């Protein structure tokens, strides 16, 4: 891969990568750092990463960074969640999309990642497996569980409506 | 399939108890969605508890196939797998036809499927990375110093090698010995001692007139350089022409002094094919020799000694290598530090 491939990769994948990171971690500043770090790593491995593997490499790097960050913040989040009273959490939703976004945040981390990779970037199960380090079957299972979870989540809204 | 047109017939069948469990479920579903068709006295009780003994699995028997993409998943029902697979767009054409047939007349399944379809996320194009240009890199041309150094070193080595092994013989070409049938005829031509005008002086060639013990020198102008003109200008029988770019006066004199005892014919044998001009390569070669060894035409021994001295000064260890070839006998002497080796 050369510098032209790298710069064209910035044009092609930076937005998608950022979108994926924002939706995954819920923090735009942190997402920007993840994306910058990913491209920085790609630059240092310019000679070893092939051009057709660039997208996969970038998403894999961001995915790993998000997972690491999520693990570090897990205890903190659990603590903060325990502090919240039910009245603070309950919200009235009138939009399926909002409810879906809420459901996304409540999903297990791994399910969230695979669903986003699937829906945002249109990756196949095999490609998602390569990015996340999971087998294709595991990816299918996680996606199946995620869909069921989201269906249950927005199903409550459907009943309300 | 129950519609607004045939609902009355279904209600009648319901009252008469002619509906099977599947049709009953379909009727209740229709009435839930269209409560206006349910009579005021609630002819059809929609409570779950009052449902007849109905086996839901009987409905699912219509969906006997499992989506290929999710066959390996060991959890969930077949219908759920179909819903998810359909929402994921991974159903084959055959599976899709079966699935659509399953949805026809099954409003519950249709509703369930509609909810599953909503579980897909759509990329929000309004989210874009700020300052994409910051991520880009500017292409800069890096001077290939390593390659340049390698090629330079190689060129120097080749140049020195060429100079050492081929350069020494070319110096003889600087000496032109012309044989003449006329013997030491003194020049009476006034141009022979023509003073050199400042603007005219090119200092290309000095002509040494070899006349036994007497050595006269004269600087020729550019117009006098050619051999033919020299012959016309000087009637001297024997001339030795030196290129002053190569030899200075003292060296020329030394050369002549060393060889003056030789007859003219013998001098001619030294360089019978010599010319009076130097090629650019020969000129550079001679200049380098002068700078490196201190002489324009050093002997091989002198070159070996000079190189050895330079190595000694660079390394800091006494070093000497001399190679001789005399009358077909080759010998060399090698010394480094306290150790020496000699072979004859």
Tab-separated table of C-alpha atoms in Angstrom:
chain	number	residue	atom	x	y	z
A	1	UNK	CA	0.000	0.000	0.000
A	2	UNK	CA	1.290	3.475	-0.767
A	3	UNK	CA	0.460	6.991	0.338
A	4	UNK	CA	-2.155	7.407	-2.391
A	5	UNK	CA	-4.034	4.336	-1.176
A	6	UNK	CA	-3.793	5.665	2.348
A	7	UNK	CA	-5.223	9.072	1.455
A	8	UNK	CA	-7.999	7.554	-0.614
A	9	UNK	CA	-8.738	5.321	2.372
A	10	UNK	CA	-9.118	8.412	4.529
A	11	UNK	CA	-11.661	9.786	2.077
A	12	UNK	CA	-13.538	6.523	1.815
A	13	UNK	CA	-13.604	5.189	5.341
A	14	UNK	CA	-13.077	8.013	7.835
A	15	UNK	CA	-16.756	8.952	8.066
A	16	UNK	CA	-18.008	5.395	8.294
A	17	UNK	CA	-15.403	4.570	10.855
A	18	UNK	CA	-16.293	7.617	12.891
A	19	UNK	CA	-20.007	6.810	12.680
A	20	UNK	CA	-19.363	3.305	13.859
A	21	UNK	CA	-17.216	4.546	16.726
A	22	UNK	CA	-19.715	7.204	17.803
A	23	UNK	CA	-22.567	4.721	17.877
A	24	UNK	CA	-20.468	2.150	19.647
A	25	UNK	CA	-18.991	4.234	22.421
A	26	UNK	CA	-21.539	7.070	22.490
A	27	UNK	CA	-18.862	9.734	22.823
A	28	UNK	CA	-17.877	11.804	19.802
A	29	UNK	CA	-14.541	12.966	21.234
A	30	UNK	CA	-13.536	9.474	22.163
A	31	UNK	CA	-14.712	8.247	18.774
A	32	UNK	CA	-12.525	10.820	17.064
A	33	UNK	CA	-9.528	9.614	19.050
A	34	UNK	CA	-10.262	6.039	18.076
A	35	UNK	CA	-10.406	6.946	14.404
A	36	UNK	CA	-7.225	9.016	14.548
A	37	UNK	CA	-5.401	6.235	16.341
A	38	UNK	CA	-6.581	3.729	13.782
A	39	UNK	CA	-5.240	5.773	10.896
A	40	UNK	CA	-2.036	6.413	12.799
A	41	UNK	CA	-1.507	2.690	13.214
A	42	UNK	CA	-2.328	2.142	9.578
A	43	UNK	CA	0.314	4.696	8.606
A	44	UNK	CA	2.978	2.952	10.641
A	45	UNK	CA	2.105	-0.330	8.941
A	46	UNK	CA	1.742	1.128	5.497
A	47	UNK	CA	4.066	-1.373	3.900
A	48	UNK	CA	2.586	-4.441	5.545
A	49	UNK	CA	-1.145	-3.771	5.147
A	50	UNK	CA	-2.508	-4.446	1.671
A	51	UNK	CA	-4.802	-1.899	0.095
A	52	UNK	CA	-7.771	-4.254	-0.178
A	53	UNK	CA	-7.462	-5.116	3.519
A	54	UNK	CA	-7.331	-1.504	4.642
A	55	UNK	CA	-11.009	-1.142	5.515
A	56	UNK	CA	-11.032	-4.356	7.477
A	57	UNK	CA	-7.848	-3.324	9.283
A	58	UNK	CA	-9.267	0.063	10.242
A	59	UNK	CA	-12.545	-1.302	11.565
A	60	UNK	CA	-10.734	-4.051	13.394
A	61	UNK	CA	-8.453	-1.506	15.054
A	62	UNK	CA	-11.331	0.711	16.104
A	63	UNK	CA	-13.329	-2.293	17.278
A	64	UNK	CA	-10.490	-3.469	19.504
A	65	UNK	CA	-9.986	0.021	20.873
A	66	UNK	CA	-13.673	0.308	21.721
A	67	UNK	CA	-13.758	-3.089	23.374
A	68	UNK	CA	-10.681	-2.254	25.441
A	69	UNK	CA	-12.156	1.068	26.439
A	70	UNK	CA	-15.464	-0.546	27.321
A	71	UNK	CA	-13.727	-3.057	29.556
A	72	UNK	CA	-11.866	-0.307	31.352
A	73	UNK	CA	-15.020	1.673	31.920
A	74	UNK	CA	-17.152	-1.298	32.818
A	75	UNK	CA	-16.769	-0.919	36.543
A	76	UNK	CA	-17.367	2.781	36.415
A	77	UNK	CA	-20.495	2.357	34.315
A	78	UNK	CA	-21.839	-0.302	36.618
A	79	UNK	CA	-21.305	1.974	39.565
A	80	UNK	CA	-23.039	4.887	37.848
A	81	UNK	CA	-25.915	2.679	36.746
A	82	UNK	CA	-26.480	1.578	40.303
A	83	UNK	CA	-26.717	5.193	41.386
A	84	UNK	CA	-29.525	5.899	38.978
A	85	UNK	CA	-33.018	5.516	40.369
A	86	UNK	CA	-35.772	3.975	38.239
A	87	UNK	CA	-37.499	7.349	37.860
A	88	UNK	CA	-34.380	8.767	36.261
A	89	UNK	CA	-34.105	5.939	33.795
A	90	UNK	CA	-37.677	5.756	32.651
A	91	UNK	CA	-38.295	7.796	29.562
A	92	UNK	CA	-41.268	8.067	27.306
A	93	UNK	CA	-40.523	7.179	23.722
A	94	UNK	CA	-42.697	8.047	20.821
A	95	UNK	CA	-40.251	7.237	18.103
A	96	UNK	CA	-39.143	3.764	17.161
A	97	UNK	CA	-35.742	5.064	16.110
A	98	UNK	CA	-35.108	6.620	19.488
A	99	UNK	CA	-36.214	3.464	21.189
A	100	UNK	CA	-33.923	1.485	18.948
A	101	UNK	CA	-30.980	3.706	19.823
A	102	UNK	CA	-31.791	3.247	23.471
A	103	UNK	CA	-31.927	-0.481	22.980
A	104	UNK	CA	-28.568	-0.366	21.264
A	105	UNK	CA	-26.962	1.214	24.294
A	106	UNK	CA	-28.406	-1.454	26.550
A	107	UNK	CA	-27.228	-4.319	24.421
A	108	UNK	CA	-24.167	-6.326	25.346
A	109	UNK	CA	-21.071	-4.768	23.843
A	110	UNK	CA	-20.235	-7.546	21.434
A	111	UNK	CA	-23.788	-7.730	20.081
A	112	UNK	CA	-23.789	-3.995	19.587
A	113	UNK	CA	-20.576	-4.105	17.564
A	114	UNK	CA	-21.619	-6.891	15.242
A	115	UNK	CA	-25.021	-5.349	14.577
A	116	UNK	CA	-23.475	-1.981	13.773
A	117	UNK	CA	-20.903	-3.524	11.485
A	118	UNK	CA	-23.670	-5.435	9.798
A	119	UNK	CA	-26.138	-2.583	9.412
A	120	UNK	CA	-23.849	0.409	8.960
A	121	UNK	CA	-21.178	-1.063	6.762
A	122	UNK	CA	-23.002	-4.041	5.293
A	123	UNK	CA	-20.247	-6.466	6.207
A	124	UNK	CA	-20.885	-10.157	5.673
A	125	UNK	CA	-20.814	-12.515	8.628
A	126	UNK	CA	-17.418	-13.752	7.518
A	127	UNK	CA	-15.970	-10.229	7.333
A	128	UNK	CA	-17.398	-9.336	10.727
A	129	UNK	CA	-15.750	-12.475	12.050
A	130	UNK	CA	-12.414	-11.327	10.676
A	131	UNK	CA	-12.761	-7.906	12.258
A	132	UNK	CA	-13.942	-9.079	15.647
A	133	UNK	CA	-11.954	-12.281	15.813
A	134	UNK	CA	-15.110	-14.364	16.131
A	135	UNK	CA	-16.177	-17.363	14.095
A	136	UNK	CA	-18.878	-16.899	11.494
A	137	UNK	CA	-21.282	-18.984	13.554
A	138	UNK	CA	-20.638	-16.899	16.644
A	139	UNK	CA	-21.345	-13.760	14.633
A	140	UNK	CA	-24.664	-15.200	13.492
A	141	UNK	CA	-25.588	-16.121	17.037
A	142	UNK	CA	-24.780	-12.639	18.303
A	143	UNK	CA	-26.751	-11.019	15.523
A	144	UNK	CA	-29.675	-13.338	16.135
A	145	UNK	CA	-29.650	-12.489	19.830
A	146	UNK	CA	-29.296	-8.787	19.119
A	147	UNK	CA	-32.277	-8.779	16.765
A	148	UNK	CA	-34.372	-10.633	19.269
A	149	UNK	CA	-33.307	-8.251	21.988
A	150	UNK	CA	-34.162	-5.214	19.872
A	151	UNK	CA	-37.434	-6.740	18.784
A	152	UNK	CA	-38.395	-7.203	22.414
A	153	UNK	CA	-37.240	-3.700	23.217
A	154	UNK	CA	-39.148	-1.893	20.516
A	155	UNK	CA	-42.008	-4.359	20.864
A	156	UNK	CA	-42.800	-2.683	24.151
A	157	UNK	CA	-43.192	0.592	22.294
A	158	UNK	CA	-45.441	-1.035	19.724
A	159	UNK	CA	-47.699	-2.219	22.518
A	160	UNK	CA	-47.777	1.288	23.988
A	161	UNK	CA	-48.702	2.812	20.663
B	1	UNK	CA	-58.364	-15.079	4.678
B	2	UNK	CA	-60.878	-12.989	6.568
B	3	UNK	CA	-61.871	-9.710	5.019
B	4	UNK	CA	-64.501	-7.099	5.720
B	5	UNK	CA	-66.699	-8.715	3.123
B	6	UNK	CA	-66.698	-12.232	4.507
B	7	UNK	CA	-66.470	-11.474	8.224
B	8	UNK	CA	-70.175	-12.153	8.684
B	9	UNK	CA	-69.783	-15.664	7.347
B	10	UNK	CA	-66.957	-16.309	9.761
B	11	UNK	CA	-68.962	-14.949	12.679
B	12	UNK	CA	-71.796	-17.264	11.738
B	13	UNK	CA	-69.512	-20.216	11.552
B	14	UNK	CA	-68.105	-19.201	14.916
B	15	UNK	CA	-71.591	-19.240	16.458
B	16	UNK	CA	-72.275	-22.598	14.940
B	17	UNK	CA	-68.942	-23.901	16.178
B	18	UNK	CA	-67.695	-24.759	12.700
B	19	UNK	CA	-64.406	-22.938	12.967
B	20	UNK	CA	-61.241	-24.942	13.495
B	21	UNK	CA	-58.580	-23.550	15.893
B	22	UNK	CA	-56.648	-21.931	13.101
B	23	UNK	CA	-59.679	-20.139	11.709
B	24	UNK	CA	-60.711	-19.133	15.199
B	25	UNK	CA	-57.335	-17.547	15.837
B	26	UNK	CA	-57.502	-15.727	12.556
B	27	UNK	CA	-60.990	-14.432	13.424
B	28	UNK	CA	-59.834	-13.168	16.813
B	29	UNK	CA	-56.834	-11.478	15.236
B	30	UNK	CA	-59.063	-9.766	12.712
B	31	UNK	CA	-61.439	-8.575	15.397
B	32	UNK	CA	-58.577	-7.193	17.471
B	33	UNK	CA	-57.432	-5.170	14.552
B	34	UNK	CA	-60.970	-4.223	13.579
B	35	UNK	CA	-62.929	-3.951	16.829
B	36	UNK	CA	-65.862	-2.306	15.069
B	37	UNK	CA	-66.828	-5.659	13.592
B	38	UNK	CA	-67.046	-7.270	16.995
B	39	UNK	CA	-70.680	-7.140	18.143
B	40	UNK	CA	-71.533	-5.003	21.087
B	41	UNK	CA	-72.254	-7.984	23.224
B	42	UNK	CA	-68.756	-9.239	22.402
B	43	UNK	CA	-69.801	-12.294	20.611
B	44	UNK	CA	-66.180	-13.315	20.324
B	45	UNK	CA	-64.327	-13.260	23.588
B	46	UNK	CA	-60.806	-12.192	22.913
B	47	UNK	CA	-59.364	-13.044	26.301
B	48	UNK	CA	-56.568	-15.533	26.192
B	49	UNK	CA	-58.009	-17.547	29.053
B	50	UNK	CA	-61.132	-18.259	27.131
B	51	UNK	CA	-59.365	-19.527	24.089
B	52	UNK	CA	-60.170	-23.081	23.255
B	53	UNK	CA	-57.478	-25.656	23.642
B	54	UNK	CA	-55.297	-24.360	20.880
B	55	UNK	CA	-51.908	-25.661	19.979
B	56	UNK	CA	-49.765	-22.864	18.584
B	57	UNK	CA	-47.338	-25.313	17.197
B	58	UNK	CA	-49.999	-26.401	14.746
B	59	UNK	CA	-49.597	-23.041	13.056
B	60	UNK	CA	-45.885	-23.351	12.838
B	61	UNK	CA	-46.174	-26.621	11.054
B	62	UNK	CA	-46.657	-24.619	7.923
B	63	UNK	CA	-43.108	-23.337	8.361
B	64	UNK	CA	-41.355	-26.656	8.253
B	65	UNK	CA	-38.101	-25.325	6.770
B	66	UNK	CA	-35.346	-23.582	8.565
B	67	UNK	CA	-33.381	-20.736	6.981
B	68	UNK	CA	-30.073	-22.028	5.738
B	69	UNK	CA	-28.143	-19.075	7.129
B	70	UNK	CA	-29.269	-19.780	10.692
B	71	UNK	CA	-29.494	-23.557	10.671
B	72	UNK	CA	-26.502	-23.861	12.944
B	73	UNK	CA	-28.021	-21.702	15.664
B	74	UNK	CA	-29.290	-23.862	18.462
B	75	UNK	CA	-31.591	-21.334	20.049
B	76	UNK	CA	-34.896	-19.662	19.171
B	77	UNK	CA	-37.772	-21.014	17.160
B	78	UNK	CA	-37.829	-21.660	13.457
B	79	UNK	CA	-40.173	-18.740	13.000
B	80	UNK	CA	-37.842	-16.395	14.854
B	81	UNK	CA	-34.972	-17.561	12.711
B	82	UNK	CA	-37.068	-16.862	9.651
B	83	UNK	CA	-37.913	-13.392	10.877
B	84	UNK	CA	-34.316	-12.564	11.641
B	85	UNK	CA	-33.048	-14.116	8.430
B	86	UNK	CA	-35.608	-12.166	6.448
B	87	UNK	CA	-34.728	-8.939	8.233
B	88	UNK	CA	-31.079	-9.709	7.457
B	89	UNK	CA	-31.864	-10.365	3.811
B	90	UNK	CA	-30.121	-13.703	3.836
B	91	UNK	CA	-33.056	-15.858	2.720
B	92	UNK	CA	-32.700	-17.737	-0.508
B	93	UNK	CA	-35.327	-17.272	-3.201
B	94	UNK	CA	-37.119	-20.483	-2.285
B	95	UNK	CA	-37.051	-19.627	1.398
B	96	UNK	CA	-38.378	-16.178	0.656
B	97	UNK	CA	-41.350	-17.581	-1.289
B	98	UNK	CA	-42.160	-19.970	1.551
B	99	UNK	CA	-41.852	-17.184	4.030
B	100	UNK	CA	-44.139	-14.870	2.092
B	101	UNK	CA	-46.695	-17.641	1.804
B	102	UNK	CA	-46.468	-18.096	5.508
B	103	UNK	CA	-47.160	-14.433	6.115
B	104	UNK	CA	-50.223	-14.398	3.857
B	105	UNK	CA	-53.293	-14.629	5.992
B	106	UNK	CA	-51.228	-14.656	9.149
B	107	UNK	CA	-51.497	-11.183	10.501
B	108	UNK	CA	-49.747	-12.044	13.732
B	109	UNK	CA	-46.730	-13.284	11.856
B	110	UNK	CA	-46.881	-10.294	9.593
B	111	UNK	CA	-46.950	-7.953	12.557
B	112	UNK	CA	-44.110	-9.789	14.181
B	113	UNK	CA	-42.115	-9.577	11.018
B	114	UNK	CA	-42.778	-5.844	10.742
B	115	UNK	CA	-41.284	-5.351	14.177
B	116	UNK	CA	-38.249	-7.427	13.299
B	117	UNK	CA	-37.687	-5.336	10.207
B	118	UNK	CA	-37.468	-2.273	12.389
B	119	UNK	CA	-34.527	-3.713	14.286
B	120	UNK	CA	-32.209	-2.771	11.461
B	121	UNK	CA	-30.145	0.364	11.894
B	122	UNK	CA	-29.659	2.879	9.174
B	123	UNK	CA	-26.418	4.766	8.872
B	124	UNK	CA	-26.778	8.358	9.917
B	125	UNK	CA	-25.082	10.281	7.136
B	126	UNK	CA	-25.137	13.458	9.175
B	127	UNK	CA	-22.371	12.016	11.320
B	128	UNK	CA	-19.114	12.808	9.564
B	129	UNK	CA	-15.574	12.931	10.783
B	130	UNK	CA	-14.461	16.514	11.466
B	131	UNK	CA	-11.357	17.671	9.595
B	132	UNK	CA	-10.706	14.661	7.453
B	133	UNK	CA	-7.775	16.508	5.936
B	134	UNK	CA	-5.933	16.188	9.236
B	135	UNK	CA	-5.738	12.463	8.709
B	136	UNK	CA	-4.184	12.739	5.282
B	137	UNK	CA	-0.477	12.594	4.597
B	138	UNK	CA	1.495	14.728	2.231
B	139	UNK	CA	3.772	12.970	-0.162
B	140	UNK	CA	7.332	14.150	0.148
B	141	UNK	CA	10.214	13.053	-1.989
B	142	UNK	CA	12.979	11.716	0.173
B	143	UNK	CA	16.489	12.020	-1.174
B	144	UNK	CA	17.796	8.468	-1.495
B	145	UNK	CA	20.980	9.145	0.407
B	146	UNK	CA	21.828	5.499	0.982
B	147	UNK	CA	21.553	4.674	-2.685
B	148	UNK	CA	23.455	7.809	-3.607
B	149	UNK	CA	26.246	6.903	-1.181
B	150	UNK	CA	26.458	3.370	-2.538
B	151	UNK	CA	26.633	4.499	-6.129
B	152	UNK	CA	29.169	7.171	-5.277
B	153	UNK	CA	31.357	4.686	-3.463
B	154	UNK	CA	31.097	2.266	-6.358
B	155	UNK	CA	31.988	4.992	-8.832
B	156	UNK	CA	35.005	6.013	-6.779
B	157	UNK	CA	36.229	2.434	-6.491
B	158	UNK	CA	35.814	1.854	-10.197
B	159	UNK	CA	37.523	5.155	-10.953
B	160	UNK	CA	40.492	4.363	-8.733
B	161	UNK	CA	40.745	0.882	-10.179
B	162	UNK	CA	40.679	2.213	-13.692
B	163	UNK	CA	43.227	4.803	-12.795
B	164	UNK	CA	45.597	2.360	-11.084
B	165	UNK	CA	45.572	-0.307	-13.748
B	166	UNK	CA	45.157	1.648	-16.929
B	167	UNK	CA	46.248	5.154	-16.088
B	168	UNK	CA	49.979	4.738	-15.815
B	169	UNK	CA	50.574	3.845	-19.438
B	170	UNK	CA	48.650	6.815	-20.749
B	171	UNK	CA	51.180	9.284	-19.342
B	172	UNK	CA	53.621	8.311	-21.976
B	173	UNK	CA	51.310	9.839	-24.501
B	174	UNK	CA	52.184	13.225	-23.153
B	175	UNK	CA	55.603	12.939	-24.592
B	176	UNK	CA	55.786	13.295	-28.276
B	177	UNK	CA	59.019	12.520	-29.834
B	178	UNK	CA	59.247	13.377	-33.393
B	179	UNK	CA	61.919	12.000	-35.496
B	180	UNK	CA	63.321	14.205	-38.120
B	181	UNK	CA	65.777	13.676	-40.875
B	182	UNK	CA	67.066	17.165	-40.314
B	183	UNK	CA	69.536	17.153	-37.520
B	184	UNK	CA	69.743	20.051	-35.071
B	185	UNK	CA	69.215	22.791	-37.408
B	186	UNK	CA	69.142	25.990	-35.499
B	187	UNK	CA	66.038	27.955	-36.022
B	188	UNK	CA	66.459	31.187	-37.891
B	189	UNK	CA	62.793	31.861	-38.037
B	190	UNK	CA	62.042	34.973	-35.973
B	191	UNK	CA	58.642	33.512	-35.046
B	192	UNK	CA	60.428	30.850	-33.046
B	193	UNK	CA	61.248	33.378	-30.397
B	194	UNK	CA	58.181	35.443	-30.857
B	195	UNK	CA	57.175	37.103	-27.605
B	196	UNK	CA	53.909	35.970	-26.184
B	197	UNK	CA	51.273	38.603	-26.033
B	198	UNK	CA	49.194	38.617	-22.849
B	199	UNK	CA	45.880	38.074	-24.649
B	200	UNK	CA	47.320	35.499	-26.911
B	201	UNK	CA	48.811	33.303	-24.277
B	202	UNK	CA	46.736	30.202	-23.911
B	203	UNK	CA	49.502	28.280	-22.176
B	204	UNK	CA	48.369	25.058	-23.659
B	205	UNK	CA	51.648	23.703	-24.746
B	206	UNK	CA	55.218	24.322	-23.954
B	207	UNK	CA	57.646	23.222	-26.437
B	208	UNK	CA	60.920	21.924	-25.181
B	209	UNK	CA	63.599	21.995	-27.690
B	210	UNK	CA	66.000	19.199	-27.177
B	211	UNK	CA	69.395	20.239	-28.383
B	212	UNK	CA	72.032	18.196	-26.583
B	213	UNK	CA	72.972	20.134	-23.465
B	214	UNK	CA	70.848	23.132	-24.269
B	215	UNK	CA	67.243	23.185	-23.279
B	216	UNK	CA	65.126	26.048	-24.419
B	217	UNK	CA	61.554	26.505	-23.604
B	218	UNK	CA	58.900	28.499	-25.200
B	219	UNK	CA	55.222	28.950	-24.691
B	220	UNK	CA	53.176	28.552	-27.809
B	221	UNK	CA	49.996	30.330	-28.584
B	222	UNK	CA	46.913	28.376	-29.435
B	223	UNK	CA	47.521	28.840	-33.146
B	224	UNK	CA	50.861	27.192	-32.762
B	225	UNK	CA	49.613	24.104	-31.081
B	226	UNK	CA	49.178	21.844	-34.022
B	227	UNK	CA	51.999	19.582	-34.905
B	228	UNK	CA	52.160	20.814	-38.425
B	229	UNK	CA	52.566	24.388	-37.327
B	230	UNK	CA	55.230	23.364	-34.896
B	231	UNK	CA	57.145	21.754	-37.672
B	232	UNK	CA	56.881	24.864	-39.743
B	233	UNK	CA	57.810	27.123	-36.875
B	234	UNK	CA	60.711	25.111	-35.588
B	235	UNK	CA	63.201	23.516	-37.791
B	236	UNK	CA	64.631	21.769	-34.816
B	237	UNK	CA	65.078	18.123	-35.657
B	238	UNK	CA	63.867	16.702	-32.414
B	239	UNK	CA	61.084	18.058	-30.340
B	240	UNK	CA	59.531	16.877	-27.192
B	241	UNK	CA	56.140	18.392	-26.665
B	242	UNK	CA	54.589	18.369	-23.253
B	243	UNK	CA	51.118	19.272	-22.370
B	244	UNK	CA	51.471	21.846	-19.645
B	245	UNK	CA	48.192	20.769	-18.195
B	246	UNK	CA	49.983	17.646	-17.152
B	247	UNK	CA	53.638	18.404	-16.729
B	248	UNK	CA	55.269	21.470	-15.367
B	249	UNK	CA	58.590	22.783	-16.500
B	250	UNK	CA	60.670	21.121	-13.848
B	251	UNK	CA	59.201	17.725	-14.480
B	252	UNK	CA	59.715	18.067	-18.182
B	253	UNK	CA	63.293	19.042	-17.614
B	254	UNK	CA	63.776	16.147	-15.258
B	255	UNK	CA	62.353	13.778	-17.774
B	256	UNK	CA	64.599	15.063	-20.492
B	257	UNK	CA	67.629	15.049	-18.228
B	258	UNK	CA	66.995	11.449	-17.359
B	259	UNK	CA	66.750	10.431	-20.948
B	260	UNK	CA	69.108	12.759	-22.712
B	261	UNK	CA	71.788	10.167	-22.887
B	262	UNK	CA	69.530	8.024	-24.962
B	263	UNK	CA	69.723	8.371	-28.694
B	264	UNK	CA	66.761	9.924	-30.389
B	265	UNK	CA	65.755	6.601	-31.858
B	266	UNK	CA	65.622	5.069	-28.405
B	267	UNK	CA	63.503	7.914	-27.140
B	268	UNK	CA	61.131	7.314	-29.977
B	269	UNK	CA	60.690	3.739	-28.871
B	270	UNK	CA	59.370	4.833	-25.536
B	271	UNK	CA	56.153	5.973	-27.032
B	272	UNK	CA	56.060	5.378	-30.741
B	273	UNK	CA	52.271	5.777	-31.017
B	274	UNK	CA	51.987	8.752	-28.764
B	275	UNK	CA	50.010	11.765	-29.723
B	276	UNK	CA	50.359	15.307	-28.551
B	277	UNK	CA	46.915	15.642	-27.088
B	278	UNK	CA	45.179	14.247	-24.056
B	279	UNK	CA	41.703	12.856	-23.905
B	280	UNK	CA	39.527	14.270	-21.108
B	281	UNK	CA	39.780	10.973	-19.253
B	282	UNK	CA	43.541	10.973	-19.464
B	283	UNK	CA	43.636	14.541	-18.291
B	284	UNK	CA	41.518	13.780	-15.200
B	285	UNK	CA	43.517	10.641	-14.596
B	286	UNK	CA	46.789	12.483	-14.591
B	287	UNK	CA	45.430	15.223	-12.371
B	288	UNK	CA	44.185	12.685	-9.837
B	289	UNK	CA	47.530	10.942	-9.826
B	290	UNK	CA	49.284	14.191	-9.231
B	291	UNK	CA	46.997	15.014	-6.330
B	292	UNK	CA	46.966	11.572	-4.816
B	293	UNK	CA	50.522	10.429	-5.354
B	294	UNK	CA	52.287	13.743	-5.879
B	295	UNK	CA	53.361	12.802	-9.398
B	296	UNK	CA	51.735	12.720	-12.762
B	297	UNK	CA	53.245	9.430	-13.686
B	298	UNK	CA	54.235	7.521	-10.576
B	299	UNK	CA	55.604	4.035	-10.804
B	300	UNK	CA	53.622	1.164	-9.418
B	301	UNK	CA	55.947	0.926	-6.469
B	302	UNK	CA	55.407	4.551	-5.658
B	303	UNK	CA	51.699	4.063	-5.870
B	304	UNK	CA	51.814	1.068	-3.548
B	305	UNK	CA	53.916	2.985	-1.055
B	306	UNK	CA	51.667	6.025	-1.208
B	307	UNK	CA	48.531	3.973	-0.702
B	308	UNK	CA	50.168	2.058	2.137
B	309	UNK	CA	51.155	5.306	3.848
B	310	UNK	CA	47.627	6.614	3.599
B	311	UNK	CA	46.236	3.398	5.052
B	312	UNK	CA	48.782	3.541	7.863
B	313	UNK	CA	47.862	7.100	8.741
B	314	UNK	CA	44.165	6.309	8.590
B	315	UNK	CA	44.294	3.106	10.632
B	316	UNK	CA	47.128	4.113	12.925
B	317	UNK	CA	49.030	0.894	12.357
B	318	UNK	CA	52.169	0.606	10.253
B	319	UNK	CA	51.145	-0.854	6.929
B	320	UNK	CA	53.089	-1.458	3.770
B	321	UNK	CA	52.425	-3.415	0.633
B	322	UNK	CA	54.770	-3.354	-2.340
B	323	UNK	CA	54.513	-5.416	-5.453
B	324	UNK	CA	57.252	-5.551	-7.998
B	325	UNK	CA	57.653	-7.079	-11.373
B	326	UNK	CA	61.122	-7.137	-12.798
B	327	UNK	CA	62.106	-9.178	-15.796
B	328	UNK	CA	59.228	-11.523	-15.397
B	329	UNK	CA	59.888	-12.100	-11.714
B	330	UNK	CA	57.148	-11.049	-9.427
B	331	UNK	CA	57.693	-10.276	-5.782
B	332	UNK	CA	55.780	-8.596	-3.076
B	333	UNK	CA	56.364	-7.357	0.423
B	334	UNK	CA	53.613	-7.086	2.984
B	335	UNK	CA	53.855	-5.582	6.413
B	336	UNK	CA	51.239	-4.728	8.986
B	337	UNK	CA	52.294	-3.651	12.456
B	338	UNK	CA	55.177	-5.815	13.585
B	339	UNK	CA	54.358	-8.580	11.199
B	340	UNK	CA	55.822	-8.704	7.720
B	341	UNK	CA	55.788	-11.128	4.849
B	342	UNK	CA	57.872	-11.233	1.709
B	343	UNK	CA	57.678	-13.458	-1.301
B	344	UNK	CA	59.948	-13.503	-4.332
